[in-house]
Amino acid sequence: MGVDLRHFDDELQQILLELKENPENVELLAKVCYEFNIRSYHNLCITYARRGLAKDPFHASLYYELIIASSLDTAHILEEILTELEGILESRPGDVGARRNLALTHYFMENDEEAERMLRDILHGGDEENGDRQSYEILAQLEYAHGHFDGCIDCCEKAIAQPGPAARATRLKGMCHQELGQQEEAMSAYTQALEMEPHFVWACHSFASLHFERGDFKQAMRYFGKATYTNPNDPGNLFLLAEAFMDMEAYDLAMGELTKLLMCKPIKRIEAEVYNALGYLWIKKGDPDRARQNLTQAIELEPELAVAYFNMGLLAQKEHNFPLAERHFKNAIAIDSQNMDAWVELGFLNIQQKKYDQAEECFQTVLDLDPDEAQAYLGLSKLCQREKDADAQLETAQRAYELDPDHPEICNNLGIAYECNMNFEQAEDAYTRALELDPFHSPAANNLGYLYEKKIKLLPSEENHYRKKAIEAWTKRLQICVVKKKSIKGATTHLLKLGLTQQEIDALSEAPYQPES
């Protein structure tokens, strides 16, 4: 099997030379596959794993690495592996390695319930003496996917305590700490993972993302650079950097990284993902024609790319083409029935079109998939508002806030629910919180303005106080609209009614918006 050793680090070169001298050594082949996966050479891992399985069709570690390497592929490789493993279990029903690998395959195919059932059976209800590292690793991934970060950490620690390489579990433990806002613990875990496996590309990516989160751009670039040095062919190096720039709303920088990735001529699946990301970025930059062009290209390359249809739906929604948006969201769901974002947006779209029964069905579907999905409760709260059920509106708004207290629209919606229940003080607090989280959240400023005008009428003795606060709120709304290049007519009308002159309003509209004031 011809591989140019010069492409690899010294350690991997040495292992490959050893394999060249011992080509029939299946255990050595399994080690090579692990080392390829650690460095994100997934295609090479698949090739060598198949070579090993031709010699030993029941080798559990080879299958484990093969499944991980195949997990990002959509060419039905996982379905083939599933059939193979089921065949092994028919002839060898007691093969624990095959059962564990079947659970991992189910996990990557998003059959989470079946994967967890099989793992719990293997682990005998959590009896650590019956456990093994890889089973705990898979169970940890399931816990992480469901947002159960403490449970994931517990499984990672059990995996680390078992014999064998622990870098993957250690990195996943760091990801949980990062999700929980425990940055020092995350940093410690990533450091340990890279001490165990200095060429672990995914750990480099995770460390880079943590440094971005901490605002340490130099260290972030250092770890992206380390990943690129280890494997310059890994598209994740550029793709994840582009995602980091997206999170910073540095859209031009993100586009630059994605353009570099296209220049590297990636495989068709990755190319489709890139065009999808470019389409999303053009939506954010307000260029619907370029967005549509890139998303169409993504779908032509990969007709089963659900997220591209989802983004097409967002684009149609922005253009107020609701029937087209509905079709795109339904296409996304047809490809991936567990696409919660598509279900949520379809629910919101149904509310806009006054299809309330369909909207409720969408949000309930999301809650069946994840009972702790805040956006579903946000949708139900908006639905209850339309149906004038103030008690249920507040209950669902509060539940959304409990699940995601740092989401501006959830805070704004909570304010609306409080106001509908005549609880004006808490409504004011919620609108204010929304603007703290997003100083450009114009609906929250709008709602504050209306609330203060209402309090002027309810509390005439405090008219001057609330008039001043109403003017502040409508001024904020005015200036946000100027920055966003939206109509200022509504804010102007309210400020005139509150006693400002047109000249004063013009001066306010020309003044720089200062959210902190």
Short mmCIF file of C-alpha atoms in Angstrom, two decimals:
data_model
loop_
_atom_site.label_atom_id
_atom_site.label_comp_id
_atom_site.label_asym_id
_atom_site.label_seq_id
_atom_site.Cartn_x
_atom_site.Cartn_y
_atom_site.Cartn_z
CA MET A 1 0.00 0.00 0.00
CA GLY A 2 1.91 3.03 -1.24
CA VAL A 3 1.95 5.96 1.20
CA ASP A 4 4.54 8.75 1.05
CA LEU A 5 5.93 8.73 4.61
CA ARG A 6 7.31 12.24 4.18
CA HIS A 7 3.78 13.58 4.66
CA PHE A 8 3.69 12.43 8.29
CA ASP A 9 5.35 13.24 11.60
CA ASP A 10 8.28 11.14 12.82
CA GLU A 11 6.22 9.05 15.23
CA LEU A 12 3.69 8.01 12.57
CA GLN A 13 6.49 7.36 10.07
CA GLN A 14 8.09 4.96 12.53
CA ILE A 15 4.83 3.02 13.08
CA LEU A 16 4.24 2.77 9.33
CA LEU A 17 7.79 1.49 8.78
CA GLU A 18 7.17 -1.13 11.45
CA LEU A 19 3.94 -2.15 9.69
CA LYS A 20 5.81 -2.40 6.39
CA GLU A 21 8.10 -4.96 8.01
CA ASN A 22 5.14 -6.80 9.63
CA PRO A 23 2.27 -6.45 7.13
CA GLU A 24 0.29 -9.38 8.57
CA ASN A 25 0.24 -7.96 12.12
CA VAL A 26 -3.43 -7.07 12.67
CA GLU A 27 -2.83 -5.47 16.09
CA LEU A 28 -0.28 -3.18 14.48
CA LEU A 29 -2.81 -2.34 11.76
CA ALA A 30 -5.32 -1.41 14.48
CA LYS A 31 -2.73 0.88 16.07
CA VAL A 32 -2.03 2.52 12.70
CA CYS A 33 -5.76 3.13 12.22
CA TYR A 34 -5.98 4.76 15.64
CA GLU A 35 -3.00 6.98 14.84
CA PHE A 36 -4.53 7.99 11.49
CA ASN A 37 -7.81 8.94 13.18
CA ILE A 38 -6.02 10.93 15.87
CA ARG A 39 -4.40 12.95 13.08
CA SER A 40 -7.71 13.18 11.13
CA TYR A 41 -6.45 11.10 8.19
CA HIS A 42 -9.83 9.40 8.10
CA ASN A 43 -9.72 8.12 4.53
CA LEU A 44 -6.40 6.41 5.18
CA CYS A 45 -7.85 4.92 8.34
CA ILE A 46 -10.74 3.44 6.34
CA THR A 47 -8.34 1.93 3.80
CA TYR A 48 -6.08 0.34 6.43
CA ALA A 49 -9.03 -0.82 8.58
CA ARG A 50 -10.53 -2.66 5.62
CA ARG A 51 -7.15 -4.21 4.97
CA GLY A 52 -7.03 -5.43 8.57
CA LEU A 53 -10.61 -6.68 8.59
CA ALA A 54 -9.88 -8.76 5.50
CA LYS A 55 -7.40 -10.63 7.70
CA ASP A 56 -9.56 -10.66 10.88
CA PRO A 57 -13.26 -9.93 10.15
CA PHE A 58 -14.14 -9.83 13.87
CA HIS A 59 -11.45 -7.42 15.13
CA ALA A 60 -13.37 -5.00 17.39
CA SER A 61 -10.77 -2.23 17.53
CA LEU A 62 -10.44 -2.11 13.75
CA TYR A 63 -14.21 -1.75 13.44
CA TYR A 64 -14.23 0.93 16.16
CA GLU A 65 -11.70 3.06 14.24
CA LEU A 66 -13.44 2.34 10.93
CA ILE A 67 -16.77 3.61 12.30
CA ILE A 68 -15.22 6.81 13.68
CA ALA A 69 -13.43 7.44 10.38
CA SER A 70 -16.66 6.84 8.43
CA SER A 71 -18.90 8.98 10.66
CA LEU A 72 -18.72 12.12 8.51
CA ASP A 73 -19.42 10.33 5.24
CA THR A 74 -22.87 10.23 3.63
CA ALA A 75 -22.10 7.52 1.04
CA HIS A 76 -24.05 4.95 3.08
CA ILE A 77 -20.86 3.50 4.52
CA LEU A 78 -22.39 3.37 7.99
CA GLU A 79 -25.36 1.40 6.66
CA GLU A 80 -22.92 -1.14 5.20
CA ILE A 81 -21.05 -1.39 8.50
CA LEU A 82 -24.34 -1.81 10.36
CA THR A 83 -25.25 -4.78 8.15
CA GLU A 84 -21.79 -6.32 8.67
CA LEU A 85 -21.99 -6.01 12.46
CA GLU A 86 -25.51 -7.46 12.58
CA GLY A 87 -24.19 -10.41 10.57
CA ILE A 88 -21.35 -10.92 13.07
CA LEU A 89 -23.81 -10.91 15.96
CA GLU A 90 -26.01 -13.49 14.25
CA SER A 91 -23.08 -15.93 14.18
CA ARG A 92 -21.45 -14.66 17.43
CA PRO A 93 -24.28 -13.37 19.69
CA GLY A 94 -21.95 -13.03 22.67
CA ASP A 95 -19.43 -10.80 20.86
CA VAL A 96 -19.35 -7.74 23.17
CA GLY A 97 -17.02 -5.81 20.86
CA ALA A 98 -19.41 -6.20 17.93
CA ARG A 99 -22.37 -5.10 20.10
CA ARG A 100 -20.46 -2.07 21.30
CA ASN A 101 -19.48 -1.16 17.74
CA LEU A 102 -23.09 -1.62 16.62
CA ALA A 103 -24.09 0.85 19.36
CA LEU A 104 -21.49 3.32 18.05
CA THR A 105 -22.86 2.90 14.52
CA HIS A 106 -26.41 3.53 15.77
CA TYR A 107 -25.16 6.68 17.52
CA PHE A 108 -23.62 8.10 14.36
CA MET A 109 -26.78 7.19 12.45
CA GLU A 110 -28.74 9.16 15.09
CA ASN A 111 -30.52 6.11 16.49
CA ASP A 112 -29.69 7.30 20.00
CA GLU A 113 -32.26 5.25 21.91
CA GLU A 114 -31.05 1.99 20.40
CA ALA A 115 -27.42 2.95 20.96
CA GLU A 116 -28.04 3.76 24.63
CA ARG A 117 -30.08 0.59 25.18
CA MET A 118 -27.26 -1.56 23.83
CA LEU A 119 -24.62 0.25 25.88
CA ARG A 120 -26.61 0.03 29.10
CA ASP A 121 -27.00 -3.67 28.47
CA ILE A 122 -23.24 -4.05 27.94
CA LEU A 123 -22.45 -2.04 31.06
CA HIS A 124 -25.05 -3.90 33.18
CA GLY A 125 -26.67 -0.79 34.60
CA GLY A 126 -23.44 1.03 35.29
CA ASP A 127 -21.45 -1.75 37.01
CA GLU A 128 -17.92 -0.44 36.40
CA GLU A 129 -16.37 -3.91 36.67
CA ASN A 130 -18.26 -4.91 33.53
CA GLY A 131 -17.41 -1.72 31.70
CA ASP A 132 -14.78 -1.02 29.08
CA ARG A 133 -13.19 2.21 27.89
CA GLN A 134 -14.81 2.35 24.47
CA SER A 135 -18.33 1.65 25.79
CA TYR A 136 -17.98 4.49 28.26
CA GLU A 137 -16.60 6.72 25.49
CA ILE A 138 -19.69 6.09 23.35
CA LEU A 139 -22.05 6.62 26.29
CA ALA A 140 -20.21 9.88 27.04
CA GLN A 141 -20.81 11.02 23.45
CA LEU A 142 -24.52 10.28 23.84
CA GLU A 143 -24.68 12.27 27.07
CA TYR A 144 -22.88 15.16 25.41
CA ALA A 145 -25.20 15.09 22.39
CA HIS A 146 -28.19 15.36 24.72
CA GLY A 147 -26.66 18.26 26.65
CA HIS A 148 -26.14 16.19 29.80
CA PHE A 149 -22.65 17.53 30.48
CA ASP A 150 -22.28 16.34 34.09
CA GLY A 151 -23.31 12.84 33.01
CA CYS A 152 -20.84 13.04 30.13
CA ILE A 153 -18.01 14.01 32.48
CA ASP A 154 -18.87 11.03 34.70
CA CYS A 155 -18.71 8.64 31.71
CA CYS A 156 -15.46 10.22 30.51
CA GLU A 157 -13.86 9.69 33.91
CA LYS A 158 -14.95 6.04 33.87
CA ALA A 159 -13.48 5.67 30.38
CA ILE A 160 -10.21 7.30 31.46
CA ALA A 161 -9.98 4.90 34.40
CA GLN A 162 -10.03 1.89 32.04
CA PRO A 163 -6.91 0.56 30.25
CA GLY A 164 -6.07 2.00 26.83
CA PRO A 165 -5.72 5.40 25.14
CA ALA A 166 -7.68 8.09 27.01
CA ALA A 167 -7.08 11.20 24.88
CA ARG A 168 -10.51 11.15 23.24
CA ALA A 169 -12.37 10.87 26.55
CA THR A 170 -10.15 13.55 28.07
CA ARG A 171 -10.85 15.95 25.21
CA LEU A 172 -14.60 15.27 25.46
CA LYS A 173 -14.42 15.96 29.19
CA GLY A 174 -12.84 19.32 28.35
CA MET A 175 -15.65 20.07 25.91
CA CYS A 176 -18.18 19.49 28.71
CA HIS A 177 -16.33 21.85 31.04
CA GLN A 178 -16.26 24.42 28.25
CA GLU A 179 -20.03 24.09 27.73
CA LEU A 180 -20.52 24.54 31.48
CA GLY A 181 -18.44 27.74 31.44
CA GLN A 182 -15.62 26.11 33.43
CA GLN A 183 -12.78 27.42 31.29
CA GLU A 184 -9.89 26.52 33.58
CA GLU A 185 -11.06 22.91 33.86
CA ALA A 186 -11.52 22.79 30.08
CA MET A 187 -8.02 24.14 29.52
CA SER A 188 -6.59 21.53 31.87
CA ALA A 189 -8.40 18.71 30.06
CA TYR A 190 -7.27 19.86 26.60
CA THR A 191 -3.70 20.18 27.84
CA GLN A 192 -3.82 16.63 29.20
CA ALA A 193 -5.31 15.30 25.93
CA LEU A 194 -2.46 16.84 23.94
CA GLU A 195 0.11 15.55 26.41
CA MET A 196 -1.30 12.07 25.80
CA GLU A 197 -1.52 12.54 22.02
CA PRO A 198 0.56 15.53 20.81
CA HIS A 199 -0.79 15.10 17.24
CA PHE A 200 -4.48 14.99 18.23
CA VAL A 201 -6.06 17.30 15.65
CA TRP A 202 -9.53 17.46 17.24
CA ALA A 203 -7.99 18.41 20.59
CA CYS A 204 -6.10 21.21 18.84
CA HIS A 205 -9.38 22.44 17.35
CA SER A 206 -11.10 22.33 20.76
CA PHE A 207 -8.24 24.20 22.41
CA ALA A 208 -8.36 26.82 19.65
CA SER A 209 -12.10 27.30 20.15
CA LEU A 210 -11.56 27.79 23.89
CA HIS A 211 -8.92 30.44 23.23
CA PHE A 212 -11.30 32.21 20.85
CA GLU A 213 -13.91 32.13 23.61
CA ARG A 214 -11.38 33.65 26.02
CA GLY A 215 -10.50 36.35 23.50
CA ASP A 216 -6.94 35.09 23.08
CA PHE A 217 -6.66 35.26 19.30
CA LYS A 218 -2.92 34.51 19.19
CA GLN A 219 -3.25 31.26 21.13
CA ALA A 220 -6.27 30.26 19.06
CA MET A 221 -4.27 30.68 15.86
CA ARG A 222 -1.40 28.78 17.42
CA TYR A 223 -3.54 25.69 17.94
CA PHE A 224 -5.18 25.93 14.54
CA GLY A 225 -1.63 26.15 13.17
CA LYS A 226 -0.60 23.07 15.13
CA ALA A 227 -3.55 21.15 13.68
CA THR A 228 -2.66 22.31 10.17
CA TYR A 229 0.98 21.30 10.65
CA THR A 230 -0.13 17.81 11.75
CA ASN A 231 -2.54 17.36 8.84
CA PRO A 232 -2.55 20.12 6.19
CA ASN A 233 -5.19 18.17 4.23
CA ASP A 234 -7.83 18.24 6.98
CA PRO A 235 -10.66 20.56 5.85
CA GLY A 236 -11.64 21.05 9.50
CA ASN A 237 -8.64 23.34 10.01
CA LEU A 238 -10.12 25.97 7.69
CA PHE A 239 -13.78 25.17 8.27
CA LEU A 240 -13.61 25.47 12.05
CA LEU A 241 -11.61 28.68 11.79
CA ALA A 242 -14.32 30.03 9.49
CA GLU A 243 -16.97 29.04 12.08
CA ALA A 244 -15.00 30.85 14.78
CA PHE A 245 -15.00 33.99 12.63
CA MET A 246 -18.75 33.55 12.08
CA ASP A 247 -19.28 33.50 15.84
CA MET A 248 -17.32 36.77 16.03
CA GLU A 249 -19.54 38.14 13.22
CA ALA A 250 -16.34 38.66 11.22
CA TYR A 251 -18.10 37.46 8.09
CA ASP A 252 -15.50 38.60 5.54
CA LEU A 253 -12.76 36.71 7.41
CA ALA A 254 -14.99 33.64 7.52
CA MET A 255 -15.54 33.87 3.77
CA GLY A 256 -11.79 34.11 3.27
CA GLU A 257 -11.18 30.81 5.09
CA LEU A 258 -13.97 29.09 3.19
CA THR A 259 -12.56 30.35 -0.11
CA LYS A 260 -9.16 28.90 0.83
CA LEU A 261 -10.88 25.59 1.50
CA LEU A 262 -12.45 25.57 -1.97
CA MET A 263 -9.01 26.22 -3.46
CA CYS A 264 -7.82 22.97 -1.80
CA LYS A 265 -10.35 21.03 -3.93
CA PRO A 266 -12.07 19.12 -1.09
CA ILE A 267 -14.26 16.07 -1.59
CA LYS A 268 -17.79 16.72 -2.85
CA ARG A 269 -19.42 16.47 0.58
CA ILE A 270 -17.09 19.08 2.09
CA GLU A 271 -17.43 21.29 -0.98
CA ALA A 272 -21.21 21.25 -0.50
CA GLU A 273 -20.79 22.19 3.18
CA VAL A 274 -18.58 25.10 2.14
CA TYR A 275 -21.09 26.44 -0.37
CA ASN A 276 -23.82 26.08 2.24
CA ALA A 277 -21.77 28.10 4.73
CA LEU A 278 -21.07 30.75 2.08
CA GLY A 279 -24.79 30.91 1.34
CA TYR A 280 -25.54 31.42 5.03
CA LEU A 281 -22.92 34.18 5.22
CA TRP A 282 -24.44 35.97 2.24
CA ILE A 283 -27.81 35.83 4.02
CA LYS A 284 -26.17 37.51 7.02
CA LYS A 285 -24.57 40.10 4.73
CA GLY A 286 -27.91 40.88 3.10
CA ASP A 287 -27.20 39.65 -0.43
CA PRO A 288 -30.04 37.21 -1.26
CA ASP A 289 -28.92 36.58 -4.85
CA ARG A 290 -25.45 35.40 -3.85
CA ALA A 291 -26.93 33.45 -0.95
CA ARG A 292 -29.30 31.64 -3.29
CA GLN A 293 -26.51 30.95 -5.80
CA ASN A 294 -24.28 29.32 -3.17
CA LEU A 295 -27.06 27.34 -1.49
CA THR A 296 -28.24 26.03 -4.85
CA GLN A 297 -24.68 24.92 -5.60
CA ALA A 298 -24.55 23.13 -2.24
CA ILE A 299 -27.78 21.23 -2.96
CA GLU A 300 -26.62 20.28 -6.46
CA LEU A 301 -23.43 18.83 -4.99
CA GLU A 302 -25.16 17.09 -2.09
CA PRO A 303 -28.94 16.70 -2.58
CA GLU A 304 -29.33 15.25 0.94
CA LEU A 305 -27.71 18.19 2.74
CA ALA A 306 -30.58 19.11 5.04
CA VAL A 307 -28.96 22.29 6.40
CA ALA A 308 -28.80 23.78 2.88
CA TYR A 309 -32.58 23.40 2.51
CA PHE A 310 -32.96 24.89 5.98
CA ASN A 311 -30.92 27.94 4.97
CA MET A 312 -32.95 28.20 1.76
CA GLY A 313 -36.00 28.34 4.03
CA LEU A 314 -34.48 31.15 6.08
CA LEU A 315 -33.74 33.06 2.88
CA ALA A 316 -37.30 32.62 1.57
CA GLN A 317 -38.63 33.67 4.98
CA LYS A 318 -36.59 36.87 4.86
CA GLU A 319 -38.07 37.58 1.43
CA HIS A 320 -41.59 36.96 2.82
CA ASN A 321 -42.09 34.06 0.43
CA PHE A 322 -43.75 31.92 3.06
CA PRO A 323 -44.98 29.05 0.83
CA LEU A 324 -41.44 28.60 -0.52
CA ALA A 325 -39.96 28.81 2.98
CA GLU A 326 -42.41 26.14 4.16
CA ARG A 327 -41.40 23.85 1.29
CA HIS A 328 -37.70 24.23 2.06
CA PHE A 329 -38.17 23.57 5.80
CA LYS A 330 -40.23 20.48 4.99
CA ASN A 331 -37.50 19.30 2.58
CA ALA A 332 -34.95 19.64 5.38
CA ILE A 333 -37.20 17.62 7.70
CA ALA A 334 -37.80 14.96 5.03
CA ILE A 335 -34.04 14.40 4.87
CA ASP A 336 -33.47 14.68 8.62
CA SER A 337 -36.62 14.17 10.68
CA GLN A 338 -34.69 15.16 13.83
CA ASN A 339 -33.65 18.55 12.48
CA MET A 340 -34.99 20.59 15.39
CA ASP A 341 -34.05 23.95 13.85
CA ALA A 342 -36.23 23.19 10.84
CA TRP A 343 -39.13 22.06 13.02
CA VAL A 344 -38.86 25.24 15.11
CA GLU A 345 -38.73 27.57 12.11
CA LEU A 346 -41.63 25.72 10.49
CA GLY A 347 -43.56 26.24 13.71
CA PHE A 348 -42.86 29.98 13.72
CA LEU A 349 -43.81 30.12 10.05
CA ASN A 350 -47.12 28.40 10.79
CA ILE A 351 -47.85 30.99 13.50
CA GLN A 352 -47.24 33.77 10.96
CA GLN A 353 -49.68 32.07 8.61
CA LYS A 354 -52.21 31.50 11.43
CA LYS A 355 -51.89 27.73 11.13
CA TYR A 356 -51.97 27.30 14.87
CA ASP A 357 -52.63 23.55 15.05
CA GLN A 358 -49.72 22.84 12.70
CA ALA A 359 -47.50 25.20 14.71
CA GLU A 360 -48.27 23.39 17.95
CA GLU A 361 -47.53 20.06 16.30
CA CYS A 362 -44.11 21.34 15.19
CA PHE A 363 -43.14 22.56 18.66
CA GLN A 364 -44.40 19.39 20.33
CA THR A 365 -42.33 17.35 17.88
CA VAL A 366 -39.24 19.27 18.98
CA LEU A 367 -40.05 18.63 22.64
CA ASP A 368 -40.47 14.92 21.88
CA LEU A 369 -36.93 15.02 20.47
CA ASP A 370 -35.54 17.17 23.30
CA PRO A 371 -37.74 18.09 26.28
CA ASP A 372 -35.30 20.87 27.19
CA GLU A 373 -35.31 22.77 23.89
CA ALA A 374 -35.89 26.42 24.82
CA GLN A 375 -36.89 27.50 21.31
CA ALA A 376 -39.86 25.11 21.36
CA TYR A 377 -41.15 26.72 24.56
CA LEU A 378 -40.58 30.14 23.00
CA GLY A 379 -42.74 29.07 20.07
CA LEU A 380 -45.46 27.68 22.33
CA SER A 381 -45.48 30.94 24.29
CA LYS A 382 -45.94 32.96 21.11
CA LEU A 383 -48.69 30.56 20.08
CA CYS A 384 -50.47 30.99 23.43
CA GLN A 385 -50.27 34.77 23.00
CA ARG A 386 -52.07 34.48 19.66
CA GLU A 387 -54.70 32.31 21.32
CA LYS A 388 -55.02 34.80 24.23
CA ASP A 389 -54.16 32.22 26.88
CA ALA A 390 -52.14 34.50 29.16
CA ASP A 391 -51.49 31.90 31.88
CA ALA A 392 -50.07 29.32 29.48
CA GLN A 393 -48.20 32.09 27.64
CA LEU A 394 -46.37 33.07 30.83
CA GLU A 395 -45.75 29.47 31.91
CA THR A 396 -44.11 28.53 28.62
CA ALA A 397 -42.19 31.84 28.44
CA GLN A 398 -40.79 31.22 31.92
CA ARG A 399 -39.79 27.67 30.96
CA ALA A 400 -37.96 28.98 27.89
CA TYR A 401 -36.15 31.50 30.09
CA GLU A 402 -35.18 28.82 32.62
CA LEU A 403 -33.58 26.81 29.83
CA ASP A 404 -31.86 29.70 28.04
CA PRO A 405 -31.71 32.90 30.15
CA ASP A 406 -29.12 34.54 27.88
CA HIS A 407 -31.20 34.55 24.69
CA PRO A 408 -32.38 38.10 23.87
CA GLU A 409 -35.62 37.10 22.15
CA ILE A 410 -36.52 34.71 24.96
CA CYS A 411 -36.09 37.61 27.42
CA ASN A 412 -38.14 39.93 25.20
CA ASN A 413 -40.88 37.31 24.90
CA LEU A 414 -40.85 36.85 28.69
CA GLY A 415 -41.44 40.59 29.00
CA ILE A 416 -44.44 40.35 26.66
CA ALA A 417 -45.85 37.47 28.72
CA TYR A 418 -45.44 39.40 31.97
CA GLU A 419 -47.08 42.44 30.39
CA CYS A 420 -50.01 40.35 29.16
CA ASN A 421 -50.42 39.22 32.77
CA MET A 422 -50.34 42.84 33.99
CA ASN A 423 -46.98 42.34 35.74
CA PHE A 424 -45.34 45.52 34.52
CA GLU A 425 -42.30 45.61 36.79
CA GLN A 426 -41.09 42.18 35.73
CA ALA A 427 -41.93 42.99 32.13
CA GLU A 428 -39.65 46.04 32.33
CA ASP A 429 -36.86 43.92 33.81
CA ALA A 430 -37.19 41.34 31.03
CA TYR A 431 -37.15 43.92 28.21
CA THR A 432 -34.15 45.62 29.81
CA ARG A 433 -32.35 42.28 30.07
CA ALA A 434 -33.00 41.61 26.38
CA LEU A 435 -31.34 44.92 25.49
CA GLU A 436 -28.40 44.18 27.77
CA LEU A 437 -27.86 40.92 25.91
CA ASP A 438 -28.42 42.47 22.47
CA PRO A 439 -28.21 46.30 22.42
CA PHE A 440 -29.64 46.24 18.87
CA HIS A 441 -32.77 44.28 19.75
CA SER A 442 -35.25 46.81 18.39
CA PRO A 443 -38.44 44.91 19.41
CA ALA A 444 -37.36 45.07 23.08
CA ALA A 445 -36.77 48.83 22.82
CA ASN A 446 -40.12 49.13 21.09
CA ASN A 447 -41.86 47.16 23.85
CA LEU A 448 -40.20 49.25 26.56
CA GLY A 449 -41.46 52.42 24.88
CA TYR A 450 -45.03 51.14 24.80
CA LEU A 451 -44.77 49.91 28.41
CA TYR A 452 -43.66 53.31 29.69
CA GLU A 453 -46.42 55.04 27.73
CA LYS A 454 -48.90 52.65 29.36
CA LYS A 455 -47.49 53.53 32.80
CA ILE A 456 -47.87 57.25 32.09
CA LYS A 457 -51.62 56.63 31.82
CA LEU A 458 -51.79 54.23 34.77
CA LEU A 459 -49.68 56.36 37.11
CA PRO A 460 -50.38 60.02 36.32
CA SER A 461 -48.54 61.11 39.48
CA GLU A 462 -45.32 59.72 37.97
CA GLU A 463 -45.96 61.03 34.47
CA ASN A 464 -42.71 62.99 34.20
CA HIS A 465 -40.62 60.02 35.30
CA TYR A 466 -42.16 57.61 32.82
CA ARG A 467 -42.27 60.19 30.04
CA LYS A 468 -38.51 60.55 30.38
CA LYS A 469 -38.06 56.75 30.32
CA ALA A 470 -40.38 56.44 27.30
CA ILE A 471 -38.33 59.05 25.44
CA GLU A 472 -35.16 57.10 26.27
CA ALA A 473 -36.69 53.86 24.99
CA TRP A 474 -38.03 55.35 21.76
CA THR A 475 -34.71 57.16 21.21
CA LYS A 476 -32.97 53.81 21.53
CA ARG A 477 -35.44 52.34 19.02
CA LEU A 478 -34.85 55.29 16.68
CA GLN A 479 -31.09 54.97 16.75
CA ILE A 480 -31.15 51.19 16.34
CA CYS A 481 -33.31 51.64 13.24
CA VAL A 482 -30.86 54.21 11.85
CA VAL A 483 -27.94 51.79 12.34
CA LYS A 484 -29.90 48.91 10.80
CA LYS A 485 -31.20 51.13 7.99
CA LYS A 486 -34.81 50.44 8.94
CA SER A 487 -37.78 52.81 8.94
CA ILE A 488 -37.73 55.36 11.77
CA LYS A 489 -41.32 56.43 11.19
CA GLY A 490 -42.79 54.61 14.20
CA ALA A 491 -40.18 55.85 16.67
CA THR A 492 -40.49 59.39 15.29
CA THR A 493 -44.29 59.35 15.74
CA HIS A 494 -44.00 58.31 19.38
CA LEU A 495 -41.28 60.87 20.16
CA LEU A 496 -43.44 63.63 18.64
CA LYS A 497 -46.37 62.54 20.81
CA LEU A 498 -44.08 62.63 23.86
CA GLY A 499 -43.30 66.29 23.18
CA LEU A 500 -40.07 66.32 21.19
CA THR A 501 -39.76 68.57 18.18
CA GLN A 502 -38.83 67.27 14.74
CA GLN A 503 -35.55 69.16 15.02
CA GLU A 504 -34.73 67.39 18.30
CA ILE A 505 -35.63 64.04 16.76
CA ASP A 506 -33.42 64.72 13.74
CA ALA A 507 -30.54 65.50 16.07
CA LEU A 508 -31.09 62.26 17.98
CA SER A 509 -31.19 60.25 14.75
CA GLU A 510 -27.84 61.73 13.71
CA ALA A 511 -26.20 61.10 17.09
CA PRO A 512 -24.09 57.93 17.46
CA TYR A 513 -25.89 55.06 19.14
CA GLN A 514 -24.37 54.36 22.55
CA PRO A 515 -25.96 51.21 23.98
CA GLU A 516 -24.35 51.63 27.39
CA SER A 517 -26.25 54.86 27.94
#
